Amino acid sequence: LQQLRLTEEEKRLLAQEGVTLPGALPLTQAEERILKKVRRKIRNKQSAQDSRRRKKEYLDGLENRVAACSAQNQELRKRVQELEKLNGSLLKQLQALIKQTSNKATQTSTCALV
């Protein structure tokens, strides 16, 4: 006769259901059904734990990506403000130069007419 080997988790669930299995094989069909049911519960529990762990890892990854994107977004907004300031300053300089050169052109044409 073979010895029936149960894990601690299997023993705990069997006790929780108030079932005791014989220590030797073979098992009756009813005992095998009970053992299959207990093992399925254990697999389902493990699967649920793995699923929750994977979901937590995924959410942690998303949170890290959000933080990184937010930081990058902030840096880019700051850079846009700096470039807009610079652009405004260069535009003023260009307008001043255009005004200066147009005044000189007016003066030279006035002199030619006299």
PDB file of N, CA and C in Angstrom:
ATOM      1  N   LEU A   1       0.839  -1.198   0.000  1.00  0.00           N
ATOM      2  CA  LEU A   1       0.000   0.000   0.000  1.00  0.00           C
ATOM      3  C   LEU A   1       0.874   1.248   0.000  1.00  0.00           C
ATOM      4  N   GLN A   2       0.461   2.211  -0.795  1.00  0.00           N
ATOM      5  CA  GLN A   2       1.185   3.483  -0.839  1.00  0.00           C
ATOM      6  C   GLN A   2       0.658   4.409   0.236  1.00  0.00           C
ATOM      7  N   GLN A   3       1.555   5.276   0.689  1.00  0.00           N
ATOM      8  CA  GLN A   3       1.219   6.276   1.694  1.00  0.00           C
ATOM      9  C   GLN A   3       0.592   7.491   1.011  1.00  0.00           C
ATOM     10  N   LEU A   4      -0.476   8.042   1.567  1.00  0.00           N
ATOM     11  CA  LEU A   4      -1.089   9.267   1.050  1.00  0.00           C
ATOM     12  C   LEU A   4      -0.336  10.445   1.637  1.00  0.00           C
ATOM     13  N   ARG A   5       0.228  11.292   0.755  1.00  0.00           N
ATOM     14  CA  ARG A   5       1.002  12.454   1.226  1.00  0.00           C
ATOM     15  C   ARG A   5       0.196  13.722   0.962  1.00  0.00           C
ATOM     16  N   LEU A   6      -0.024  14.452   2.014  1.00  0.00           N
ATOM     17  CA  LEU A   6      -0.791  15.698   1.925  1.00  0.00           C
ATOM     18  C   LEU A   6       0.081  16.857   2.375  1.00  0.00           C
ATOM     19  N   THR A   7      -0.082  17.989   1.701  1.00  0.00           N
ATOM     20  CA  THR A   7       0.628  19.192   2.130  1.00  0.00           C
ATOM     21  C   THR A   7      -0.087  19.765   3.351  1.00  0.00           C
ATOM     22  N   GLU A   8       0.581  20.691   4.013  1.00  0.00           N
ATOM     23  CA  GLU A   8      -0.032  21.338   5.190  1.00  0.00           C
ATOM     24  C   GLU A   8      -1.315  22.064   4.800  1.00  0.00           C
ATOM     25  N   GLU A   9      -1.289  22.709   3.645  1.00  0.00           N
ATOM     26  CA  GLU A   9      -2.467  23.436   3.168  1.00  0.00           C
ATOM     27  C   GLU A   9      -3.622  22.472   2.922  1.00  0.00           C
ATOM     28  N   GLU A  10      -3.325  21.310   2.315  1.00  0.00           N
ATOM     29  CA  GLU A  10      -4.366  20.313   2.063  1.00  0.00           C
ATOM     30  C   GLU A  10      -4.939  19.790   3.388  1.00  0.00           C
ATOM     31  N   LYS A  11      -4.062  19.510   4.323  1.00  0.00           N
ATOM     32  CA  LYS A  11      -4.516  19.034   5.640  1.00  0.00           C
ATOM     33  C   LYS A  11      -5.407  20.066   6.317  1.00  0.00           C
ATOM     34  N   ARG A  12      -5.013  21.338   6.230  1.00  0.00           N
ATOM     35  CA  ARG A  12      -5.773  22.409   6.864  1.00  0.00           C
ATOM     36  C   ARG A  12      -7.170  22.521   6.252  1.00  0.00           C
ATOM     37  N   LEU A  13      -7.239  22.503   4.906  1.00  0.00           N
ATOM     38  CA  LEU A  13      -8.540  22.615   4.244  1.00  0.00           C
ATOM     39  C   LEU A  13      -9.428  21.404   4.528  1.00  0.00           C
ATOM     40  N   LEU A  14      -8.832  20.220   4.549  1.00  0.00           N
ATOM     41  CA  LEU A  14      -9.617  19.021   4.865  1.00  0.00           C
ATOM     42  C   LEU A  14     -10.182  19.108   6.283  1.00  0.00           C
ATOM     43  N   ALA A  15      -9.367  19.559   7.195  1.00  0.00           N
ATOM     44  CA  ALA A  15      -9.829  19.701   8.579  1.00  0.00           C
ATOM     45  C   ALA A  15     -10.920  20.761   8.674  1.00  0.00           C
ATOM     46  N   GLN A  16     -10.766  21.827   7.905  1.00  0.00           N
ATOM     47  CA  GLN A  16     -11.747  22.906   7.890  1.00  0.00           C
ATOM     48  C   GLN A  16     -13.106  22.385   7.406  1.00  0.00           C
ATOM     49  N   GLU A  17     -13.071  21.458   6.458  1.00  0.00           N
ATOM     50  CA  GLU A  17     -14.312  20.876   5.949  1.00  0.00           C
ATOM     51  C   GLU A  17     -14.783  19.698   6.799  1.00  0.00           C
ATOM     52  N   GLY A  18     -14.014  19.349   7.816  1.00  0.00           N
ATOM     53  CA  GLY A  18     -14.405  18.264   8.708  1.00  0.00           C
ATOM     54  C   GLY A  18     -14.240  16.896   8.096  1.00  0.00           C
ATOM     55  N   VAL A  19     -13.281  16.759   7.177  1.00  0.00           N
ATOM     56  CA  VAL A  19     -13.058  15.487   6.500  1.00  0.00           C
ATOM     57  C   VAL A  19     -11.715  14.915   6.918  1.00  0.00           C
ATOM     58  N   THR A  20     -11.671  13.631   7.173  1.00  0.00           N
ATOM     59  CA  THR A  20     -10.401  12.955   7.427  1.00  0.00           C
ATOM     60  C   THR A  20     -10.247  11.868   6.379  1.00  0.00           C
ATOM     61  N   LEU A  21      -9.097  11.839   5.747  1.00  0.00           N
ATOM     62  CA  LEU A  21      -8.811  10.832   4.731  1.00  0.00           C
ATOM     63  C   LEU A  21      -7.905   9.772   5.346  1.00  0.00           C
ATOM     64  N   PRO A  22      -8.017   8.530   4.859  1.00  0.00           N
ATOM     65  CA  PRO A  22      -7.130   7.488   5.376  1.00  0.00           C
ATOM     66  C   PRO A  22      -5.689   7.781   4.967  1.00  0.00           C
ATOM     67  N   GLY A  23      -4.745   7.264   5.699  1.00  0.00           N
ATOM     68  CA  GLY A  23      -3.330   7.539   5.426  1.00  0.00           C
ATOM     69  C   GLY A  23      -2.762   6.726   4.290  1.00  0.00           C
ATOM     70  N   ALA A  24      -3.497   5.738   3.802  1.00  0.00           N
ATOM     71  CA  ALA A  24      -2.981   4.868   2.744  1.00  0.00           C
ATOM     72  C   ALA A  24      -3.875   4.941   1.511  1.00  0.00           C
ATOM     73  N   LEU A  25      -3.265   4.685   0.364  1.00  0.00           N
ATOM     74  CA  LEU A  25      -3.999   4.620  -0.892  1.00  0.00           C
ATOM     75  C   LEU A  25      -4.460   3.185  -1.094  1.00  0.00           C
ATOM     76  N   PRO A  26      -5.411   2.830  -1.862  1.00  0.00           N
ATOM     77  CA  PRO A  26      -6.237   3.697  -2.694  1.00  0.00           C
ATOM     78  C   PRO A  26      -7.361   4.349  -1.903  1.00  0.00           C
ATOM     79  N   LEU A  27      -7.858   5.468  -2.477  1.00  0.00           N
ATOM     80  CA  LEU A  27      -8.973   6.186  -1.872  1.00  0.00           C
ATOM     81  C   LEU A  27     -10.268   5.770  -2.556  1.00  0.00           C
ATOM     82  N   THR A  28     -11.355   5.937  -1.863  1.00  0.00           N
ATOM     83  CA  THR A  28     -12.661   5.691  -2.489  1.00  0.00           C
ATOM     84  C   THR A  28     -12.957   6.840  -3.449  1.00  0.00           C
ATOM     85  N   GLN A  29     -13.943   6.669  -4.304  1.00  0.00           N
ATOM     86  CA  GLN A  29     -14.302   7.727  -5.254  1.00  0.00           C
ATOM     87  C   GLN A  29     -14.724   8.991  -4.523  1.00  0.00           C
ATOM     88  N   ALA A  30     -15.462   8.850  -3.457  1.00  0.00           N
ATOM     89  CA  ALA A  30     -15.902  10.022  -2.688  1.00  0.00           C
ATOM     90  C   ALA A  30     -14.700  10.741  -2.085  1.00  0.00           C
ATOM     91  N   GLU A  31     -13.747   9.985  -1.558  1.00  0.00           N
ATOM     92  CA  GLU A  31     -12.549  10.595  -0.958  1.00  0.00           C
ATOM     93  C   GLU A  31     -11.707  11.279  -2.035  1.00  0.00           C
ATOM     94  N   GLU A  32     -11.615  10.645  -3.208  1.00  0.00           N
ATOM     95  CA  GLU A  32     -10.859  11.259  -4.303  1.00  0.00           C
ATOM     96  C   GLU A  32     -11.506  12.570  -4.752  1.00  0.00           C
ATOM     97  N   ARG A  33     -12.842  12.590  -4.815  1.00  0.00           N
ATOM     98  CA  ARG A  33     -13.549  13.824  -5.179  1.00  0.00           C
ATOM     99  C   ARG A  33     -13.261  14.923  -4.170  1.00  0.00           C
ATOM    100  N   ILE A  34     -13.295  14.560  -2.893  1.00  0.00           N
ATOM    101  CA  ILE A  34     -13.015  15.546  -1.836  1.00  0.00           C
ATOM    102  C   ILE A  34     -11.592  16.071  -1.983  1.00  0.00           C
ATOM    103  N   LEU A  35     -10.642  15.161  -2.206  1.00  0.00           N
ATOM    104  CA  LEU A  35      -9.244  15.571  -2.340  1.00  0.00           C
ATOM    105  C   LEU A  35      -9.056  16.459  -3.575  1.00  0.00           C
ATOM    106  N   LYS A  36      -9.705  16.102  -4.692  1.00  0.00           N
ATOM    107  CA  LYS A  36      -9.625  16.937  -5.903  1.00  0.00           C
ATOM    108  C   LYS A  36     -10.198  18.323  -5.642  1.00  0.00           C
ATOM    109  N   LYS A  37     -11.310  18.355  -4.938  1.00  0.00           N
ATOM    110  CA  LYS A  37     -11.963  19.642  -4.623  1.00  0.00           C
ATOM    111  C   LYS A  37     -11.025  20.514  -3.789  1.00  0.00           C
ATOM    112  N   VAL A  38     -10.387  19.911  -2.789  1.00  0.00           N
ATOM    113  CA  VAL A  38      -9.466  20.651  -1.917  1.00  0.00           C
ATOM    114  C   VAL A  38      -8.273  21.153  -2.728  1.00  0.00           C
ATOM    115  N   ARG A  39      -7.737  20.298  -3.588  1.00  0.00           N
ATOM    116  CA  ARG A  39      -6.577  20.706  -4.399  1.00  0.00           C
ATOM    117  C   ARG A  39      -6.962  21.803  -5.393  1.00  0.00           C
ATOM    118  N   ARG A  40      -8.195  21.730  -5.925  1.00  0.00           N
ATOM    119  CA  ARG A  40      -8.663  22.784  -6.828  1.00  0.00           C
ATOM    120  C   ARG A  40      -8.790  24.111  -6.076  1.00  0.00           C
ATOM    121  N   LYS A  41      -9.293  24.054  -4.849  1.00  0.00           N
ATOM    122  CA  LYS A  41      -9.388  25.274  -4.033  1.00  0.00           C
ATOM    123  C   LYS A  41      -8.011  25.886  -3.817  1.00  0.00           C
ATOM    124  N   ILE A  42      -7.044  25.025  -3.546  1.00  0.00           N
ATOM    125  CA  ILE A  42      -5.674  25.517  -3.316  1.00  0.00           C
ATOM    126  C   ILE A  42      -5.123  26.156  -4.590  1.00  0.00           C
ATOM    127  N   ARG A  43      -5.333  25.497  -5.738  1.00  0.00           N
ATOM    128  CA  ARG A  43      -4.859  26.072  -7.016  1.00  0.00           C
ATOM    129  C   ARG A  43      -5.541  27.406  -7.299  1.00  0.00           C
ATOM    130  N   ASN A  44      -6.849  27.467  -7.059  1.00  0.00           N
ATOM    131  CA  ASN A  44      -7.580  28.718  -7.285  1.00  0.00           C
ATOM    132  C   ASN A  44      -7.073  29.829  -6.388  1.00  0.00           C
ATOM    133  N   LYS A  45      -6.813  29.482  -5.140  1.00  0.00           N
ATOM    134  CA  LYS A  45      -6.302  30.489  -4.190  1.00  0.00           C
ATOM    135  C   LYS A  45      -4.944  31.010  -4.658  1.00  0.00           C
ATOM    136  N   GLN A  46      -4.064  30.079  -5.088  1.00  0.00           N
ATOM    137  CA  GLN A  46      -2.739  30.467  -5.564  1.00  0.00           C
ATOM    138  C   GLN A  46      -2.853  31.326  -6.825  1.00  0.00           C
ATOM    139  N   SER A  47      -3.758  30.928  -7.704  1.00  0.00           N
ATOM    140  CA  SER A  47      -3.970  31.683  -8.933  1.00  0.00           C
ATOM    141  C   SER A  47      -4.456  33.099  -8.629  1.00  0.00           C
ATOM    142  N   ALA A  48      -5.370  33.216  -7.679  1.00  0.00           N
ATOM    143  CA  ALA A  48      -5.891  34.539  -7.294  1.00  0.00           C
ATOM    144  C   ALA A  48      -4.778  35.398  -6.699  1.00  0.00           C
ATOM    145  N   GLN A  49      -3.927  34.783  -5.863  1.00  0.00           N
ATOM    146  CA  GLN A  49      -2.806  35.525  -5.271  1.00  0.00           C
ATOM    147  C   GLN A  49      -1.850  36.005  -6.360  1.00  0.00           C
ATOM    148  N   ASP A  50      -1.551  35.118  -7.313  1.00  0.00           N
ATOM    149  CA  ASP A  50      -0.661  35.496  -8.417  1.00  0.00           C
ATOM    150  C   ASP A  50      -1.269  36.629  -9.235  1.00  0.00           C
ATOM    151  N   SER A  51      -2.562  36.532  -9.468  1.00  0.00           N
ATOM    152  CA  SER A  51      -3.253  37.570 -10.232  1.00  0.00           C
ATOM    153  C   SER A  51      -3.177  38.917  -9.517  1.00  0.00           C
ATOM    154  N   ARG A  52      -3.419  38.902  -8.211  1.00  0.00           N
ATOM    155  CA  ARG A  52      -3.339  40.160  -7.437  1.00  0.00           C
ATOM    156  C   ARG A  52      -1.919  40.707  -7.433  1.00  0.00           C
ATOM    157  N   ARG A  53      -0.919  39.816  -7.358  1.00  0.00           N
ATOM    158  CA  ARG A  53       0.475  40.252  -7.371  1.00  0.00           C
ATOM    159  C   ARG A  53       0.825  40.890  -8.714  1.00  0.00           C
ATOM    160  N   ARG A  54       0.410  40.220  -9.818  1.00  0.00           N
ATOM    161  CA  ARG A  54       0.687  40.777 -11.156  1.00  0.00           C
ATOM    162  C   ARG A  54      -0.006  42.121 -11.348  1.00  0.00           C
ATOM    163  N   LYS A  55      -1.240  42.229 -10.860  1.00  0.00           N
ATOM    164  CA  LYS A  55      -1.975  43.492 -10.984  1.00  0.00           C
ATOM    165  C   LYS A  55      -1.270  44.599 -10.208  1.00  0.00           C
ATOM    166  N   LYS A  56      -0.794  44.277  -9.007  1.00  0.00           N
ATOM    167  CA  LYS A  56      -0.085  45.270  -8.190  1.00  0.00           C
ATOM    168  C   LYS A  56       1.200  45.710  -8.892  1.00  0.00           C
ATOM    169  N   GLU A  57       1.948  44.747  -9.451  1.00  0.00           N
ATOM    170  CA  GLU A  57       3.175  45.093 -10.176  1.00  0.00           C
ATOM    171  C   GLU A  57       2.864  45.994 -11.371  1.00  0.00           C
ATOM    172  N   TYR A  58       1.787  45.655 -12.077  1.00  0.00           N
ATOM    173  CA  TYR A  58       1.386  46.454 -13.239  1.00  0.00           C
ATOM    174  C   TYR A  58       1.028  47.876 -12.812  1.00  0.00           C
ATOM    175  N   LEU A  59       0.241  47.991 -11.741  1.00  0.00           N
ATOM    176  CA  LEU A  59      -0.158  49.321 -11.259  1.00  0.00           C
ATOM    177  C   LEU A  59       1.049  50.118 -10.762  1.00  0.00           C
ATOM    178  N   ASP A  60       1.973  49.434 -10.068  1.00  0.00           N
ATOM    179  CA  ASP A  60       3.190  50.120  -9.625  1.00  0.00           C
ATOM    180  C   ASP A  60       3.971  50.652 -10.819  1.00  0.00           C
ATOM    181  N   GLY A  61       4.054  49.827 -11.870  1.00  0.00           N
ATOM    182  CA  GLY A  61       4.748  50.261 -13.091  1.00  0.00           C
ATOM    183  C   GLY A  61       4.076  51.467 -13.719  1.00  0.00           C
ATOM    184  N   LEU A  62       2.739  51.440 -13.767  1.00  0.00           N
ATOM    185  CA  LEU A  62       1.996  52.580 -14.323  1.00  0.00           C
ATOM    186  C   LEU A  62       2.217  53.837 -13.489  1.00  0.00           C
ATOM    187  N   GLU A  63       2.191  53.678 -12.168  1.00  0.00           N
ATOM    188  CA  GLU A  63       2.403  54.841 -11.297  1.00  0.00           C
ATOM    189  C   GLU A  63       3.783  55.435 -11.507  1.00  0.00           C
ATOM    190  N   ASN A  64       4.785  54.567 -11.687  1.00  0.00           N
ATOM    191  CA  ASN A  64       6.140  55.064 -11.949  1.00  0.00           C
ATOM    192  C   ASN A  64       6.201  55.798 -13.288  1.00  0.00           C
ATOM    193  N   ARG A  65       5.524  55.237 -14.303  1.00  0.00           N
ATOM    194  CA  ARG A  65       5.508  55.892 -15.613  1.00  0.00           C
ATOM    195  C   ARG A  65       4.807  57.241 -15.538  1.00  0.00           C
ATOM    196  N   VAL A  66       3.705  57.313 -14.787  1.00  0.00           N
ATOM    197  CA  VAL A  66       2.974  58.579 -14.637  1.00  0.00           C
ATOM    198  C   VAL A  66       3.874  59.617 -13.974  1.00  0.00           C
ATOM    199  N   ALA A  67       4.585  59.199 -12.930  1.00  0.00           N
ATOM    200  CA  ALA A  67       5.479  60.136 -12.234  1.00  0.00           C
ATOM    201  C   ALA A  67       6.570  60.639 -13.183  1.00  0.00           C
ATOM    202  N   ALA A  68       7.159  59.721 -13.956  1.00  0.00           N
ATOM    203  CA  ALA A  68       8.224  60.115 -14.888  1.00  0.00           C
ATOM    204  C   ALA A  68       7.678  61.052 -15.966  1.00  0.00           C
ATOM    205  N   CYS A  69       6.513  60.723 -16.500  1.00  0.00           N
ATOM    206  CA  CYS A  69       5.913  61.576 -17.545  1.00  0.00           C
ATOM    207  C   CYS A  69       5.534  62.946 -16.991  1.00  0.00           C
ATOM    208  N   SER A  70       5.046  62.989 -15.764  1.00  0.00           N
ATOM    209  CA  SER A  70       4.685  64.268 -15.150  1.00  0.00           C
ATOM    210  C   SER A  70       5.923  65.148 -14.970  1.00  0.00           C
ATOM    211  N   ALA A  71       7.015  64.518 -14.520  1.00  0.00           N
ATOM    212  CA  ALA A  71       8.260  65.281 -14.340  1.00  0.00           C
ATOM    213  C   ALA A  71       8.758  65.804 -15.684  1.00  0.00           C
ATOM    214  N   GLN A  72       8.727  64.933 -16.694  1.00  0.00           N
ATOM    215  CA  GLN A  72       9.178  65.357 -18.023  1.00  0.00           C
ATOM    216  C   GLN A  72       8.278  66.465 -18.570  1.00  0.00           C
ATOM    217  N   ASN A  73       6.978  66.328 -18.348  1.00  0.00           N
ATOM    218  CA  ASN A  73       6.020  67.327 -18.802  1.00  0.00           C
ATOM    219  C   ASN A  73       6.319  68.683 -18.156  1.00  0.00           C
ATOM    220  N   GLN A  74       6.603  68.663 -16.873  1.00  0.00           N
ATOM    221  CA  GLN A  74       6.920  69.896 -16.148  1.00  0.00           C
ATOM    222  C   GLN A  74       8.171  70.553 -16.730  1.00  0.00           C
ATOM    223  N   GLU A  75       9.195  69.726 -17.006  1.00  0.00           N
ATOM    224  CA  GLU A  75      10.432  70.258 -17.583  1.00  0.00           C
ATOM    225  C   GLU A  75      10.152  70.867 -18.962  1.00  0.00           C
ATOM    226  N   LEU A  76       9.343  70.191 -19.754  1.00  0.00           N
ATOM    227  CA  LEU A  76       9.045  70.693 -21.100  1.00  0.00           C
ATOM    228  C   LEU A  76       8.229  71.983 -21.048  1.00  0.00           C
ATOM    229  N   ARG A  77       7.308  72.081 -20.107  1.00  0.00           N
ATOM    230  CA  ARG A  77       6.540  73.331 -19.958  1.00  0.00           C
ATOM    231  C   ARG A  77       7.469  74.496 -19.605  1.00  0.00           C
ATOM    232  N   LYS A  78       8.418  74.218 -18.716  1.00  0.00           N
ATOM    233  CA  LYS A  78       9.383  75.249 -18.318  1.00  0.00           C
ATOM    234  C   LYS A  78      10.216  75.681 -19.527  1.00  0.00           C
ATOM    235  N   ARG A  79      10.631  74.698 -20.330  1.00  0.00           N
ATOM    236  CA  ARG A  79      11.441  74.990 -21.522  1.00  0.00           C
ATOM    237  C   ARG A  79      10.632  75.813 -22.529  1.00  0.00           C
ATOM    238  N   VAL A  80       9.354  75.484 -22.690  1.00  0.00           N
ATOM    239  CA  VAL A  80       8.485  76.242 -23.608  1.00  0.00           C
ATOM    240  C   VAL A  80       8.395  77.696 -23.147  1.00  0.00           C
ATOM    241  N   GLN A  81       8.221  77.911 -21.846  1.00  0.00           N
ATOM    242  CA  GLN A  81       8.154  79.290 -21.320  1.00  0.00           C
ATOM    243  C   GLN A  81       9.445  80.044 -21.619  1.00  0.00           C
ATOM    244  N   GLU A  82      10.589  79.379 -21.402  1.00  0.00           N
ATOM    245  CA  GLU A  82      11.880  80.021 -21.668  1.00  0.00           C
ATOM    246  C   GLU A  82      12.000  80.394 -23.151  1.00  0.00           C
ATOM    247  N   LEU A  83      11.594  79.456 -24.017  1.00  0.00           N
ATOM    248  CA  LEU A  83      11.694  79.714 -25.460  1.00  0.00           C
ATOM    249  C   LEU A  83      10.724  80.810 -25.907  1.00  0.00           C
ATOM    250  N   GLU A  84       9.544  80.864 -25.284  1.00  0.00           N
ATOM    251  CA  GLU A  84       8.595  81.933 -25.619  1.00  0.00           C
ATOM    252  C   GLU A  84       9.151  83.289 -25.209  1.00  0.00           C
ATOM    253  N   LYS A  85       9.800  83.348 -24.049  1.00  0.00           N
ATOM    254  CA  LYS A  85      10.442  84.609 -23.619  1.00  0.00           C
ATOM    255  C   LYS A  85      11.524  85.021 -24.610  1.00  0.00           C
ATOM    256  N   LEU A  86      12.364  84.046 -24.958  1.00  0.00           N
ATOM    257  CA  LEU A  86      13.460  84.315 -25.885  1.00  0.00           C
ATOM    258  C   LEU A  86      12.922  84.756 -27.237  1.00  0.00           C
ATOM    259  N   ASN A  87      11.885  84.091 -27.690  1.00  0.00           N
ATOM    260  CA  ASN A  87      11.264  84.434 -28.964  1.00  0.00           C
ATOM    261  C   ASN A  87      10.734  85.871 -28.929  1.00  0.00           C
ATOM    262  N   GLY A  88      10.057  86.225 -27.830  1.00  0.00           N
ATOM    263  CA  GLY A  88       9.549  87.599 -27.687  1.00  0.00           C
ATOM    264  C   GLY A  88      10.674  88.620 -27.716  1.00  0.00           C
ATOM    265  N   SER A  89      11.757  88.304 -27.022  1.00  0.00           N
ATOM    266  CA  SER A  89      12.905  89.211 -26.976  1.00  0.00           C
ATOM    267  C   SER A  89      13.517  89.374 -28.371  1.00  0.00           C
ATOM    268  N   LEU A  90      13.683  88.268 -29.084  1.00  0.00           N
ATOM    269  CA  LEU A  90      14.252  88.335 -30.440  1.00  0.00           C
ATOM    270  C   LEU A  90      13.327  89.085 -31.399  1.00  0.00           C
ATOM    271  N   LEU A  91      12.032  88.906 -31.212  1.00  0.00           N
ATOM    272  CA  LEU A  91      11.070  89.625 -32.049  1.00  0.00           C
ATOM    273  C   LEU A  91      11.195  91.131 -31.837  1.00  0.00           C
ATOM    274  N   LYS A  92      11.336  91.552 -30.579  1.00  0.00           N
ATOM    275  CA  LYS A  92      11.510  92.991 -30.294  1.00  0.00           C
ATOM    276  C   LYS A  92      12.781  93.521 -30.936  1.00  0.00           C
ATOM    277  N   GLN A  93      13.866  92.740 -30.837  1.00  0.00           N
ATOM    278  CA  GLN A  93      15.132  93.160 -31.445  1.00  0.00           C
ATOM    279  C   GLN A  93      14.979  93.298 -32.961  1.00  0.00           C
ATOM    280  N   LEU A  94      14.293  92.335 -33.566  1.00  0.00           N
ATOM    281  CA  LEU A  94      14.103  92.365 -35.010  1.00  0.00           C
ATOM    282  C   LEU A  94      13.270  93.581 -35.421  1.00  0.00           C
ATOM    283  N   GLN A  95      12.211  93.861 -34.666  1.00  0.00           N
ATOM    284  CA  GLN A  95      11.375  95.028 -34.978  1.00  0.00           C
ATOM    285  C   GLN A  95      12.174  96.315 -34.843  1.00  0.00           C
ATOM    286  N   ALA A  96      13.030  96.368 -33.827  1.00  0.00           N
ATOM    287  CA  ALA A  96      13.866  97.561 -33.641  1.00  0.00           C
ATOM    288  C   ALA A  96      14.822  97.727 -34.822  1.00  0.00           C
ATOM    289  N   LEU A  97      15.412  96.630 -35.273  1.00  0.00           N
ATOM    290  CA  LEU A  97      16.330  96.699 -36.419  1.00  0.00           C
ATOM    291  C   LEU A  97      15.591  97.119 -37.690  1.00  0.00           C
ATOM    292  N   ILE A  98      14.397  96.590 -37.886  1.00  0.00           N
ATOM    293  CA  ILE A  98      13.604  96.957 -39.073  1.00  0.00           C
ATOM    294  C   ILE A  98      13.274  98.442 -39.031  1.00  0.00           C
ATOM    295  N   LYS A  99      12.902  98.920 -37.860  1.00  0.00           N
ATOM    296  CA  LYS A  99      12.566 100.336 -37.700  1.00  0.00           C
ATOM    297  C   LYS A  99      13.792 101.206 -37.985  1.00  0.00           C
ATOM    298  N   GLN A 100      14.936 100.749 -37.464  1.00  0.00           N
ATOM    299  CA  GLN A 100      16.183 101.500 -37.667  1.00  0.00           C
ATOM    300  C   GLN A 100      16.539 101.575 -39.152  1.00  0.00           C
ATOM    301  N   THR A 101      16.481 100.453 -39.817  1.00  0.00           N
ATOM    302  CA  THR A 101      16.863 100.436 -41.236  1.00  0.00           C
ATOM    303  C   THR A 101      15.849 101.198 -42.094  1.00  0.00           C
ATOM    304  N   SER A 102      14.574 101.159 -41.743  1.00  0.00           N
ATOM    305  CA  SER A 102      13.578 101.896 -42.533  1.00  0.00           C
ATOM    306  C   SER A 102      13.761 103.398 -42.334  1.00  0.00           C
ATOM    307  N   ASN A 103      14.156 103.838 -41.133  1.00  0.00           N
ATOM    308  CA  ASN A 103      14.425 105.269 -40.902  1.00  0.00           C
ATOM    309  C   ASN A 103      15.603 105.743 -41.725  1.00  0.00           C
ATOM    310  N   LYS A 104      16.647 104.915 -41.845  1.00  0.00           N
ATOM    311  CA  LYS A 104      17.828 105.298 -42.638  1.00  0.00           C
ATOM    312  C   LYS A 104      17.470 105.384 -44.117  1.00  0.00           C
ATOM    313  N   ALA A 105      16.642 104.473 -44.592  1.00  0.00           N
ATOM    314  CA  ALA A 105      16.245 104.478 -46.008  1.00  0.00           C
ATOM    315  C   ALA A 105      15.437 105.740 -46.311  1.00  0.00           C
ATOM    316  N   THR A 106      14.600 106.169 -45.384  1.00  0.00           N
ATOM    317  CA  THR A 106      13.796 107.377 -45.562  1.00  0.00           C
ATOM    318  C   THR A 106      14.700 108.606 -45.611  1.00  0.00           C
ATOM    319  N   GLN A 107      15.711 108.616 -44.730  1.00  0.00           N
ATOM    320  CA  GLN A 107      16.621 109.761 -44.710  1.00  0.00           C
ATOM    321  C   GLN A 107      17.407 109.878 -46.004  1.00  0.00           C
ATOM    322  N   THR A 108      17.905 108.759 -46.538  1.00  0.00           N
ATOM    323  CA  THR A 108      18.678 108.815 -47.764  1.00  0.00           C
ATOM    324  C   THR A 108      17.827 109.221 -48.959  1.00  0.00           C
ATOM    325  N   SER A 109      16.601 108.760 -49.008  1.00  0.00           N
ATOM    326  CA  SER A 109      15.749 109.132 -50.146  1.00  0.00           C
ATOM    327  C   SER A 109      15.360 110.609 -50.042  1.00  0.00           C
ATOM    328  N   THR A 110      15.225 111.117 -48.812  1.00  0.00           N
ATOM    329  CA  THR A 110      14.906 112.523 -48.621  1.00  0.00           C
ATOM    330  C   THR A 110      16.063 113.365 -49.106  1.00  0.00           C
ATOM    331  N   CYS A 111      17.272 112.975 -48.799  1.00  0.00           N
ATOM    332  CA  CYS A 111      18.449 113.717 -49.221  1.00  0.00           C
ATOM    333  C   CYS A 111      18.590 113.746 -50.744  1.00  0.00           C
ATOM    334  N   ALA A 112      18.271 112.666 -51.338  1.00  0.00           N
ATOM    335  CA  ALA A 112      18.396 112.584 -52.806  1.00  0.00           C
ATOM    336  C   ALA A 112      17.415 113.527 -53.483  1.00  0.00           C
ATOM    337  N   LEU A 113      16.257 113.709 -52.893  1.00  0.00           N
ATOM    338  CA  LEU A 113      15.245 114.564 -53.484  1.00  0.00           C
ATOM    339  C   LEU A 113      15.632 116.034 -53.376  1.00  0.00           C
ATOM    340  N   VAL A 114      16.334 116.403 -52.356  1.00  0.00           N
ATOM    341  CA  VAL A 114      16.677 117.795 -52.151  1.00  0.00           C
ATOM    342  C   VAL A 114      17.698 118.193 -53.186  1.00  0.00           C
TER     343      VAL A 114
END
